[in-house]
Coordinates of C-alpha atoms and ligand atoms in Angstrom, one line a residue:
X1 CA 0.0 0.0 0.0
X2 CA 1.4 3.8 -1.2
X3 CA 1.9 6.4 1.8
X4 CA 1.5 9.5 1.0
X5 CA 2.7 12.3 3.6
X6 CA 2.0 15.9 3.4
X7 CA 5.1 18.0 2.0
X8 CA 5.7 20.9 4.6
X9 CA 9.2 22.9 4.4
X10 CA 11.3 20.1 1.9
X11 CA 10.2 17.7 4.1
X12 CA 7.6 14.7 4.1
X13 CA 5.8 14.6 7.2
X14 CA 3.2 12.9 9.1
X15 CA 2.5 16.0 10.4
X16 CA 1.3 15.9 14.2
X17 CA -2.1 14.8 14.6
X18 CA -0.8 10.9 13.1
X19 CA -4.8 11.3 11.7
X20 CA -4.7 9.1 8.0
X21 CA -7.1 8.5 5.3
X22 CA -7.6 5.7 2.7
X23 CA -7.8 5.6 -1.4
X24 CA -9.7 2.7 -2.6
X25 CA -8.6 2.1 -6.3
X26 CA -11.7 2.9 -8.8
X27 CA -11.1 -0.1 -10.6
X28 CA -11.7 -2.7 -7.9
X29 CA -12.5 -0.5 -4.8
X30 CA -9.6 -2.2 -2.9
X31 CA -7.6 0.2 -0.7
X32 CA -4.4 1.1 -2.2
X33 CA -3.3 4.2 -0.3
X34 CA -3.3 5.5 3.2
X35 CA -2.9 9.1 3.3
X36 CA -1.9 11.8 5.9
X37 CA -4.6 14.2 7.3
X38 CA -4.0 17.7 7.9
X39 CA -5.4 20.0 10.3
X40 CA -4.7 23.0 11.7
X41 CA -1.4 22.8 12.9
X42 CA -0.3 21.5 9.8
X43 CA -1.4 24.1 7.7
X44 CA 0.0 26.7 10.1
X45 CA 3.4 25.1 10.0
X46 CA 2.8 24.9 5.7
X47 CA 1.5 28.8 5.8
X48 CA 4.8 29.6 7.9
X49 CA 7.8 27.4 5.6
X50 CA 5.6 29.5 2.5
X51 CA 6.2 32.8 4.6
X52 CA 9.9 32.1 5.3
X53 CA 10.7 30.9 1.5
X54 CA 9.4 34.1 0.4
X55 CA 11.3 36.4 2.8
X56 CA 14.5 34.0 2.0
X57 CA 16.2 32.8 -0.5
X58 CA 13.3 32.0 -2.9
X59 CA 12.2 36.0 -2.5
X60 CA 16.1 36.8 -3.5
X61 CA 16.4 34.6 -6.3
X62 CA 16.3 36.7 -9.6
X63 CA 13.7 36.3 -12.3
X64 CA 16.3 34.1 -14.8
X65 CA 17.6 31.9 -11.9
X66 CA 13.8 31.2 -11.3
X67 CA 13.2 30.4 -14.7
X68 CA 15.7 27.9 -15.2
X69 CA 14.9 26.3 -11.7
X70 CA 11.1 25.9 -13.4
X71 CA 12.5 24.7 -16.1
X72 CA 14.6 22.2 -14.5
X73 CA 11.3 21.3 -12.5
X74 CA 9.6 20.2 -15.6
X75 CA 12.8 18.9 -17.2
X76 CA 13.2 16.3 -14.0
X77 CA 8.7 15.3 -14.0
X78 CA 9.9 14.4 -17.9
X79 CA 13.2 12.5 -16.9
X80 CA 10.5 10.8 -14.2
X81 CA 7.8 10.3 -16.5
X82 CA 6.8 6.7 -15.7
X83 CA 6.7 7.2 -12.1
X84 CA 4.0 10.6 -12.8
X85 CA 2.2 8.1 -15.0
X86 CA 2.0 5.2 -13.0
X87 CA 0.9 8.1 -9.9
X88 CA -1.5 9.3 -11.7
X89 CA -3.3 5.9 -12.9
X90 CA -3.6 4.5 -9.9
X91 CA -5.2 7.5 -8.4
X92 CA -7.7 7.7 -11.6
X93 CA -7.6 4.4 -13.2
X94 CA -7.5 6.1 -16.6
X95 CA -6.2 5.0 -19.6
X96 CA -2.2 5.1 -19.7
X97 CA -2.4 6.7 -23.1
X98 CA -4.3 9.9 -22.0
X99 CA -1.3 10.3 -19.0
X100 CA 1.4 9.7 -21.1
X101 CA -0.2 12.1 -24.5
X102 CA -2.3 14.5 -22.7
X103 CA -1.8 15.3 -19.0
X104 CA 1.6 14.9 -17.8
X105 CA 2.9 16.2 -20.5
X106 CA 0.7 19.4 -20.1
X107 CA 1.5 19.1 -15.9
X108 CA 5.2 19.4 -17.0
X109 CA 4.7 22.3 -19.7
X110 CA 2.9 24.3 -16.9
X111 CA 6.4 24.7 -15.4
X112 CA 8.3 25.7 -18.3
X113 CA 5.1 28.0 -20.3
X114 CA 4.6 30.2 -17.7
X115 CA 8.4 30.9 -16.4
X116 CA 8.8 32.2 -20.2
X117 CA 6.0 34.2 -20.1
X118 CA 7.1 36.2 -16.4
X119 CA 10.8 36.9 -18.5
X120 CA 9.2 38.1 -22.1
X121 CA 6.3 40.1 -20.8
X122 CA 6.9 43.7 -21.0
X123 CA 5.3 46.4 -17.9
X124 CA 3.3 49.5 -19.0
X125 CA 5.4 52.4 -18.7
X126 CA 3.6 56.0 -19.3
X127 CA 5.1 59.2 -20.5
X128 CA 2.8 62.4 -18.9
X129 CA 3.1 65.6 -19.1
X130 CA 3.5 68.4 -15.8
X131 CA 3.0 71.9 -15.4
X132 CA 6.8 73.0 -15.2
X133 CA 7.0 71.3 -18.5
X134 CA 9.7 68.7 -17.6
X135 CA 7.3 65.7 -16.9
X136 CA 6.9 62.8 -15.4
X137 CA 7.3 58.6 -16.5
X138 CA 5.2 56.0 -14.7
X139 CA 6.4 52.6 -15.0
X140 CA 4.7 49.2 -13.6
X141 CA 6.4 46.5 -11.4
X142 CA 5.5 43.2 -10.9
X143 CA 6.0 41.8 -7.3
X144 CA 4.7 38.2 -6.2
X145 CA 1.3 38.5 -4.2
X146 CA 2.6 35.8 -1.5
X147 CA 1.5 32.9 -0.3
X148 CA -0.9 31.6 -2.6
X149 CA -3.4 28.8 -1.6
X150 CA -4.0 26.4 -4.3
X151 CA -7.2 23.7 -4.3
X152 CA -7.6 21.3 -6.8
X153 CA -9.6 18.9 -8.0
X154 CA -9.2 14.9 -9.0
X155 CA -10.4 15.1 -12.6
X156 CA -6.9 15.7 -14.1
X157 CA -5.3 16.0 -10.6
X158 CA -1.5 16.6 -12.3
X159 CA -2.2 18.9 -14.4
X160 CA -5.0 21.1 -12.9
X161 CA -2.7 21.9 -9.6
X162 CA 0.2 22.6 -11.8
X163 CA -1.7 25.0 -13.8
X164 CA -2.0 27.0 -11.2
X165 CA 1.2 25.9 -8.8
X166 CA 3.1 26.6 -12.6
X167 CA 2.6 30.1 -12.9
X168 CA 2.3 31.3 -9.1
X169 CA 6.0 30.2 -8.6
X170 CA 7.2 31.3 -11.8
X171 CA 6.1 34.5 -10.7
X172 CA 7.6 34.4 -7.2
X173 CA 4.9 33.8 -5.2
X174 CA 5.0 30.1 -2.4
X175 CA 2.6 28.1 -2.1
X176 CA 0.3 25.5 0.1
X177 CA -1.5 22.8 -2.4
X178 CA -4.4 20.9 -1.3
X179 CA -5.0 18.1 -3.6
X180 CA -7.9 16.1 -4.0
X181 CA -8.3 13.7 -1.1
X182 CA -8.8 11.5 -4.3
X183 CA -5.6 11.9 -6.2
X184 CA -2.7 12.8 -3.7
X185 CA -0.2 10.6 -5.5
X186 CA 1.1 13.4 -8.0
X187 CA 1.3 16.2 -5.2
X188 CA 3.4 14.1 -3.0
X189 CA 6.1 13.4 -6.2
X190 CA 6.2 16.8 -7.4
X191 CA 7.8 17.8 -3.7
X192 CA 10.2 14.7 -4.5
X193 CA 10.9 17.2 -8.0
X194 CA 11.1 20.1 -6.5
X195 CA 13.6 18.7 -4.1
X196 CA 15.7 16.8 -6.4
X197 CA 16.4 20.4 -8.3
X198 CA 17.0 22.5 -5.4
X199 CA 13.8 24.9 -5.0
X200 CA 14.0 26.0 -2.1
X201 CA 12.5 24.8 1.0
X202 CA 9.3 26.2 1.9
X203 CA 8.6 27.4 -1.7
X204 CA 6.1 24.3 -2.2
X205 CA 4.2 22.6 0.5
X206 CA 1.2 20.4 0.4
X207 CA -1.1 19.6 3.1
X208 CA -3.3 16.6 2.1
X209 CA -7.4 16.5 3.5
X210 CA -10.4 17.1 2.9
X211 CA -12.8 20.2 2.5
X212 CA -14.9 21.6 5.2
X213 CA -13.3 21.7 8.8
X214 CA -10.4 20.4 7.2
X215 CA -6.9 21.2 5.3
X216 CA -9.0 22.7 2.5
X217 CA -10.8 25.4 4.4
X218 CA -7.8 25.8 7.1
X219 CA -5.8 27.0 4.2
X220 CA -8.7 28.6 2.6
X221 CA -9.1 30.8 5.7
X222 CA -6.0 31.0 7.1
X223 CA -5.2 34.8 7.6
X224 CA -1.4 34.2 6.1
X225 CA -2.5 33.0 3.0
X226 CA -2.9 35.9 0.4
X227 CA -4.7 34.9 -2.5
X228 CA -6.8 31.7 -3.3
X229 CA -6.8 29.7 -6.4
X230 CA -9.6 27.0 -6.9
X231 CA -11.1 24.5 -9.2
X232 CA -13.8 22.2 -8.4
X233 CA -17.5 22.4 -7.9
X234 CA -19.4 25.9 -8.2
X235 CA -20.7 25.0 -4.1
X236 CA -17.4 24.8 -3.2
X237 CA -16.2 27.7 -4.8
X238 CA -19.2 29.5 -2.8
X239 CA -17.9 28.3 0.3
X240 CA -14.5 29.6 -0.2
X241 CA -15.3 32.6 -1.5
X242 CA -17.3 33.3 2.2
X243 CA -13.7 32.3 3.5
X244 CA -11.5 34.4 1.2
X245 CA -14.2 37.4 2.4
X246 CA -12.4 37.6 5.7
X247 CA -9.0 39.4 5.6
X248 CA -10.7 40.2 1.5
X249 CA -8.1 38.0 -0.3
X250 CA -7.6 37.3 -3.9
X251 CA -9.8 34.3 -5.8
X252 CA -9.3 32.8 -9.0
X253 CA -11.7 30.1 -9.6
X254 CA -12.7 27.8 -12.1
X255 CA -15.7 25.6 -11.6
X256 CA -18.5 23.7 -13.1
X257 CA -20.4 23.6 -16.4
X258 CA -23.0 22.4 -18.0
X259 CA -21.5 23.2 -21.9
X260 CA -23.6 22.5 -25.0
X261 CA -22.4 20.8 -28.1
X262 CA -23.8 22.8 -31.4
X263 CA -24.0 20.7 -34.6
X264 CA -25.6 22.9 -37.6
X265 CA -26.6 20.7 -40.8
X266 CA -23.8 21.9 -42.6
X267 CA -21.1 20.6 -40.5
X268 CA -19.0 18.0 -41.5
X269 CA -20.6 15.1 -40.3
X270 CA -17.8 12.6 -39.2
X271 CA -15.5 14.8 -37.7
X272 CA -18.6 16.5 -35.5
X273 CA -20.1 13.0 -34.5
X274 CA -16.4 12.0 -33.5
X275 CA -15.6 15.7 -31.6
X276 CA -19.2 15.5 -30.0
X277 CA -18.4 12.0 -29.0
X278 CA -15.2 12.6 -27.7
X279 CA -16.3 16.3 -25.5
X280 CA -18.9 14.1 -23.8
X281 CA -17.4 10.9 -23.3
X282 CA -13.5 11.7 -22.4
X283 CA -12.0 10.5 -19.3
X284 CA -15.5 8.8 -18.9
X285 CA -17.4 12.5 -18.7
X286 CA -15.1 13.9 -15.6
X287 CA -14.0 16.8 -18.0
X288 CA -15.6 20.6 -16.5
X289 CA -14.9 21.2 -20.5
X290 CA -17.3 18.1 -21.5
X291 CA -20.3 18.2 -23.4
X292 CA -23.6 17.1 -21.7
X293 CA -26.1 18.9 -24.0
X294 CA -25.8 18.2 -27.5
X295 CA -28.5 20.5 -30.4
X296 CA -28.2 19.2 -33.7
X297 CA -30.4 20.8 -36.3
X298 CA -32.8 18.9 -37.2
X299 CA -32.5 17.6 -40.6
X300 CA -29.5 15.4 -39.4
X301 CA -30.8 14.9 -36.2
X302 CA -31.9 11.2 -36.4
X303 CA -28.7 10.1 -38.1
X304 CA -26.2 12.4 -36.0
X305 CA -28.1 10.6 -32.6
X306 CA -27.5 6.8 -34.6
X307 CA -23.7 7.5 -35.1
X308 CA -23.1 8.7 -31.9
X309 CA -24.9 5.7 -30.7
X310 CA -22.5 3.4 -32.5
X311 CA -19.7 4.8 -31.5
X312 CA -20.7 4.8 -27.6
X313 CA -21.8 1.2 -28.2
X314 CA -18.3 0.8 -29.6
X315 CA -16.7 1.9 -26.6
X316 CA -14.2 -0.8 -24.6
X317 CA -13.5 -0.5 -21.1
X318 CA -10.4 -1.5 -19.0
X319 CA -7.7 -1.1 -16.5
X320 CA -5.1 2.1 -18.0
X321 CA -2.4 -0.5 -19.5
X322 CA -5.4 -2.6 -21.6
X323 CA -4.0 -1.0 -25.0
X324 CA -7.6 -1.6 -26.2
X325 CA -9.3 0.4 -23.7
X326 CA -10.6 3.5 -24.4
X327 CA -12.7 4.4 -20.7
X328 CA -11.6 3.5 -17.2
X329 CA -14.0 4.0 -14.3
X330 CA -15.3 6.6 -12.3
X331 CA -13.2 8.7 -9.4
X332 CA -14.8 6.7 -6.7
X333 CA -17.7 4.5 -5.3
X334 CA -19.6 8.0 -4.4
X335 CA -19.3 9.6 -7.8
X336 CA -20.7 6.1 -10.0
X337 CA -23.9 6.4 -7.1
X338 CA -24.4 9.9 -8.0
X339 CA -23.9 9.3 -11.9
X340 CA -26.7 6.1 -11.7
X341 CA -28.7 8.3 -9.6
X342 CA -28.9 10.7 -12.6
X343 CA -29.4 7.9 -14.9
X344 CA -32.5 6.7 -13.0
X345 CA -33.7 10.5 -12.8
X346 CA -33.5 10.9 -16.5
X347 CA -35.5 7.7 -17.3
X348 CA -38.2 8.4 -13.9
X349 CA -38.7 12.3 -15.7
X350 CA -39.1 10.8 -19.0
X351 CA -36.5 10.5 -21.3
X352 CA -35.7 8.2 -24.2
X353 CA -32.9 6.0 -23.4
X354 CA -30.8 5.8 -27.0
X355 CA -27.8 3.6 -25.2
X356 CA -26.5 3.1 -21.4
X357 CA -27.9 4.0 -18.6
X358 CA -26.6 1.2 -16.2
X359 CA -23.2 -0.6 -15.2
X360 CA -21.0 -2.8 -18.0
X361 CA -20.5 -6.1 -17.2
X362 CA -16.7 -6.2 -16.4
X363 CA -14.9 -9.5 -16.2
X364 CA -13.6 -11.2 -12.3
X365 CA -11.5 -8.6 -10.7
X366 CA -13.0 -5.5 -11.9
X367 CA -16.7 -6.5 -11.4
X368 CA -16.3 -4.0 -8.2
X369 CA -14.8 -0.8 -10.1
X370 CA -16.7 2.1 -10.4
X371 CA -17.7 1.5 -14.2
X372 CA -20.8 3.1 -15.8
X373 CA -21.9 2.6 -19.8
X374 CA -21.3 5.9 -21.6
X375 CA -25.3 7.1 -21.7
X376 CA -27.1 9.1 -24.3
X377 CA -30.9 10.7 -24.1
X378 CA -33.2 12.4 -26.1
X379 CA -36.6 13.4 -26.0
X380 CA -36.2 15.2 -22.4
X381 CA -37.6 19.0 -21.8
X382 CA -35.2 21.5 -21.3
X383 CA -36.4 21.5 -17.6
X384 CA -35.1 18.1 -17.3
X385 CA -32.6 17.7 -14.2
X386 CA -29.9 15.5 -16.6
X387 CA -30.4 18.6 -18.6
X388 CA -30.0 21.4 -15.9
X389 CA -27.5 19.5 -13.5
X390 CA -23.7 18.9 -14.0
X391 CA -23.3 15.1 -13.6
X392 CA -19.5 14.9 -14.7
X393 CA -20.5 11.8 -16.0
X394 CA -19.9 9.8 -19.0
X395 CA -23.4 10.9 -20.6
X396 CA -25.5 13.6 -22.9
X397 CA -28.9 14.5 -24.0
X398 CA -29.3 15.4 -27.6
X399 CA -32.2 17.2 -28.8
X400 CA -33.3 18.6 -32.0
X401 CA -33.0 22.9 -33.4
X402 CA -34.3 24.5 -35.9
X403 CA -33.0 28.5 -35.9
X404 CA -30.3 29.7 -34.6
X405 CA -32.0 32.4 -32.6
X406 CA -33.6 29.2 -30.8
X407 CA -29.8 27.0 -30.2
X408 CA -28.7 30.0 -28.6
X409 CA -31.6 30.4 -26.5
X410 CA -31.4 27.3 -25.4
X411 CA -27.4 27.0 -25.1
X412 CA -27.5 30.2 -23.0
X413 CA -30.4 29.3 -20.4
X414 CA -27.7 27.7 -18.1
X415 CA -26.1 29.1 -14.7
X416 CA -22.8 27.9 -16.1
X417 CA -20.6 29.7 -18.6
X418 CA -17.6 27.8 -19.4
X419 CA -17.4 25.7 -22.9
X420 CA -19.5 25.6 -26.1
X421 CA -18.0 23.4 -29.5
X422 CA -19.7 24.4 -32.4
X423 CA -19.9 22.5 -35.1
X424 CA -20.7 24.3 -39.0
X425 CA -18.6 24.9 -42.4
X426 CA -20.4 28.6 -42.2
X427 CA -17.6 31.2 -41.6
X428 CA -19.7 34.2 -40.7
X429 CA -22.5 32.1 -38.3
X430 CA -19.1 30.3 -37.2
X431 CA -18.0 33.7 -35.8
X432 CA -21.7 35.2 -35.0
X433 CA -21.8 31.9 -32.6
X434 CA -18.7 32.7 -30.9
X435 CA -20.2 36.0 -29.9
X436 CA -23.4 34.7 -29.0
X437 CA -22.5 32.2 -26.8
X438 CA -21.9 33.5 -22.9
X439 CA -18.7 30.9 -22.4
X440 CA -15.0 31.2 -21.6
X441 CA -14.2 29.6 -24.3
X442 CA -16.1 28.7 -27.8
X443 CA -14.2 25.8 -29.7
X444 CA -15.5 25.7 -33.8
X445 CA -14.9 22.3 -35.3
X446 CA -12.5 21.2 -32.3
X447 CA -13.0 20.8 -28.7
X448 CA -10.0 20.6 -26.4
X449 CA -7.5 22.2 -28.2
X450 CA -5.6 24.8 -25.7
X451 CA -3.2 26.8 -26.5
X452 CA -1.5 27.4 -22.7
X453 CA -1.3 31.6 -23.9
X454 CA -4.8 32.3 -24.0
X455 CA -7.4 32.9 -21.6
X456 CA -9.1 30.4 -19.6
X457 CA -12.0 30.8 -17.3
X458 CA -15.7 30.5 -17.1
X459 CA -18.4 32.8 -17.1
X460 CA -21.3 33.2 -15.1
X461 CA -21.2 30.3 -12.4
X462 CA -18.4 28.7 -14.1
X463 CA -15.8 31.0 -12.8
X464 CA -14.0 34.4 -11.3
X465 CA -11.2 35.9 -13.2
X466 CA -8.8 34.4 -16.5
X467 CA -6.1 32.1 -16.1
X468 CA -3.3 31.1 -18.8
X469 CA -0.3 33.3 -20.4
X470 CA -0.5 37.0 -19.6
X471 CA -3.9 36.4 -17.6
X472 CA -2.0 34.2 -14.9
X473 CA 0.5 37.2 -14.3
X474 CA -2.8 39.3 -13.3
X475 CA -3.7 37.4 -11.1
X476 CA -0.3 35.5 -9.3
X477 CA 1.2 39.4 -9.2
X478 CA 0.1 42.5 -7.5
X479 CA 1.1 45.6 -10.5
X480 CA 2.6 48.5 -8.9
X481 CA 2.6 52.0 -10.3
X482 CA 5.9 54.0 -10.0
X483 CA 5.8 57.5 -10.9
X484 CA 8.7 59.6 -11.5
X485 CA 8.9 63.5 -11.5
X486 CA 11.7 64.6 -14.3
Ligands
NAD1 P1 -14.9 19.7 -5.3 O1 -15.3 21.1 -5.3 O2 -15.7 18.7 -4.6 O3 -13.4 19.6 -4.7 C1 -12.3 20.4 -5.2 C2 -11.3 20.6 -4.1 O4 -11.9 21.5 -3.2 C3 -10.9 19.4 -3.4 O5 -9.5 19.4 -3.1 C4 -11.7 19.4 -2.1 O6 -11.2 18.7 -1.0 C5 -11.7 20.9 -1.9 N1 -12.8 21.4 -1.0 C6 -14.1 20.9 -0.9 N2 -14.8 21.7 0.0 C7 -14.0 22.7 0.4 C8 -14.1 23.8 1.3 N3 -15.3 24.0 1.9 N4 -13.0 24.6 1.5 C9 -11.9 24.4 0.9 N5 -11.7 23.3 0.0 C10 -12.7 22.5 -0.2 O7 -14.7 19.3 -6.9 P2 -14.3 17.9 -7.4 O8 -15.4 17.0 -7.3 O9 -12.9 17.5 -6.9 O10 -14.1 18.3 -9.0 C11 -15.1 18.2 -9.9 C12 -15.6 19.6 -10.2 O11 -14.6 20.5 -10.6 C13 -16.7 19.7 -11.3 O12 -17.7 20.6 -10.9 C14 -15.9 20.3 -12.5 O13 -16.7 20.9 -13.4 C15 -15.0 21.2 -11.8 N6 -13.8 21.5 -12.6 C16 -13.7 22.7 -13.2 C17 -12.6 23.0 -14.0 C18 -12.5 24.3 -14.7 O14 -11.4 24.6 -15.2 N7 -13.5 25.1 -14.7 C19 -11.6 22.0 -14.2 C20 -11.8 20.7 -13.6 C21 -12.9 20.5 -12.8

């Protein structure tokens, strides 16, 4: 069985209470991890190593030394590859290919993206005029905020925290992770990382728990802490927004959806069934990005719902080394109740089952996973709870449009604001959908494509603020004004 110990000041630790947790494996629900829990005095002893990092040597490093430490901190997750992959499966139980293609890589580019952009991004500098007519020149500086607390969630647990652990060190800042009490394996390495390449003590610390009256809120309310950076569910981010309220610290947040897939008659048909396939079914539906409402207009309707239903059918599940498996199971025991919970929902308030809607049968060994068949419905009313709710599940409805005024009506009544992929070989309604759409972030004929440089965040009850190139300096820096008389 793993141990995994909090990381507090370079060094692993119990930490004092001696409290643990356990990590049951999704694919067979046996435990596979017993984990350190942290209270109070362990994120007071994490708050004060950040603190002391950041008046010490970390705070007098200069901005190229930091920069080629980040980059040595990505350079040594790729020299360790295996063991982030290997981490990160058995946390997840997703399919080795999607670790080794998609998220370590990214988790190690999070290092090495945003410590270029801190050295290449230029300050504002103003030239103004004064009555004795010699003037004045304003210039900004960049200083770290501080101690930033970082919460993430277990859908992509590497590269989520290092999006945001990435760019608050590269701008100078320390920091206290909380990982998922679900995926703590890649926290705990990345401290072996930062170690093995000399940051500095202090600089990153992680204090594994849980939420409320817990590590989570004891760093999300600790009065040291300077600024808050979350992802996970838009309750949560409520919660911690009422903590970040006393002492009126900093947020970034990035939270739920409930994103609608657009398919317009003129699309190319293929490559949208296989992009609205792949948004809704991904990492078996745990993607905030994912699709869960699909409109097609309706002259392709009924053949757009058959293909997708093929290719769900089609869909092989496994343990992350079966080469042939494209799905593993869900996070945990609790999250494939919730998920079946919303299957039986759909089918109680109506809905037309086209595939799914229950458990695969999984050979002797995995028969106790947390699997669920990828689900598609149709024929439910817009006031259907599969319809309103985010289930983070691997499962859509698909109903029929006819206008375009009406897809954005209905693509728009949402509390959430964070994806849309739209799907169309029309230039013009291409663009006009990009504008119409109250999202973050509007993929046409693609889904998933980021480009780490541009801005990331959610609108409405998706998010607070824009992460990603510039955007991460906003908010992981405090901009100064200096202005001096000539
Ligand atoms: P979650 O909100 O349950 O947990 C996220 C983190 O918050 C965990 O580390 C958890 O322990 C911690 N936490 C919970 N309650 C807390 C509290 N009161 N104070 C401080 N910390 C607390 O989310 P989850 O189930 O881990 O992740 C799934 C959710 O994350 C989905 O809603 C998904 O859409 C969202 N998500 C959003 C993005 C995005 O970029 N917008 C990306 C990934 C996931």
């Amino acid at each position: 069985m793993r141990q995994i110990e909090h990381f507090i000041g370079g060094e692993f630790t119990a930490g004092s209470s001696g409290r643990r947790f356990e990590k049951r494996s999704p694919l067979d629900n046996r435990v596979i991890t017993s984990i350190a829990e942290g209270g109070k005095a362990e994120v007071d002893a994490a708050v004060a190593a950040a603190r002391a990092a950041l008046d010490g040597d970390w705070g007098r490093l200069t901005t190229d030394a930091r920069v080629t430490m980040l980059h040595a901190v990505a350079d040594e997750i790729s020299r360790r590859f295996d063991d982030f992959v290997d981490a990160e499966m058995a946390d997840t139980g997703q399919p080795a290919h999607v670790m080794e293609h998609v998220f370590i890589p990214r988790g190690a580019a999070n290092f090495k993206i945003f410590a270029d952009v801190v050295k290449n991004v230029p300050n504002e500098s103003f030239r103004m005029d004064t009555s004795d007519g010699r003037g004045a020149l304003n210039y900004g500086i960049r200083v770290p905020k501080g101690v930033i607390g970082v919460i993430s969630p277990w859908n992509a647990p590497f590269l989520l925290m290092t999006w945001k652990v990435g760019p608050a060190l590269a701008c100078g800042n320390t920091v206290v992770v909380k990982p998922s009490e679900e995926t703590p394996n890649t926290a705990a390495l990345l401290g072996e990382v930062m170690d093995a390449v000399g940051v500095p003590a202090g600089v990153y610390n992680v204090v594994n728990g849980f939420g409320p009256d817990s590590a989570g809120a004891f760093i999300t309310s600790h009065p040291g802490v300077d600024a808050i950076t979350f992802t996970g569910e838009t309750r949560t981010g409520t919660a911690i927004m009422k903590a970040a309220a006393e002492g009126t610290r900093d947020v970034s947040f990035e939270m739920g959806g409930k994103n609608a897939g657009i398919v317009f008659a003129d699309c190319d048909f293929d490559a949208a069934v296989a992009g609205i396939f792949r948004s809704a079914f991904l990492n078996t539906g745990q993607v905030c990005l994912g699709t869960e409402r699909v409109y097609v207009e309706r002259p392709i309707f009924e053949r757009f719902v058959e293909a997708l239903r093929n290719k769900a059918e089609g869909v092989r599940f496994g343990p992350p080394r079966d080469q042939g498996a494209d799905y593993g199971p869900l996070i945990s025991r609790e999250h494939q109740q919730k998920v079946l919970a919303y299957y039986a929902k759909a089918v109680a308030e109506g809905a037309t089952v086209v595939t799914g809607g229950g458990v695969p049968d999984m050979p002797a060994g995995l028969a106790d996973g947390n699997w669920v068949q990828p689900t598609i419905w149709t024929g439910l009313p817009e006031t259907a709870t599969v319809v309103r709710e985010e289930i983070f599940g691997p499962c859509c409805h698909v109903r029929p449009f006819d206008s375009e005024d009406e897809v954005v009506r209905l693509a728009n009544d949402t509390d959430y604001g964070l994806a849309t992929t739209v799907w169309t070989s029309n230039l013009q309604r291409a663009h006009r959908m990009a504008e119409r759409i109250d999202v973050g972030i509007t993929w046409i004929n693609s889904w998933f494509l980021r480009d780490l440089r541009t801005a990331f965040g959610g609108a409405k009850q998706s998010g607070i603020g824009r992460e990603g190139g510039v955007h991460s300096l906003e908010f992981y820096t405090e901009l100064r004004n200096v202005c001096v008389k000539l």
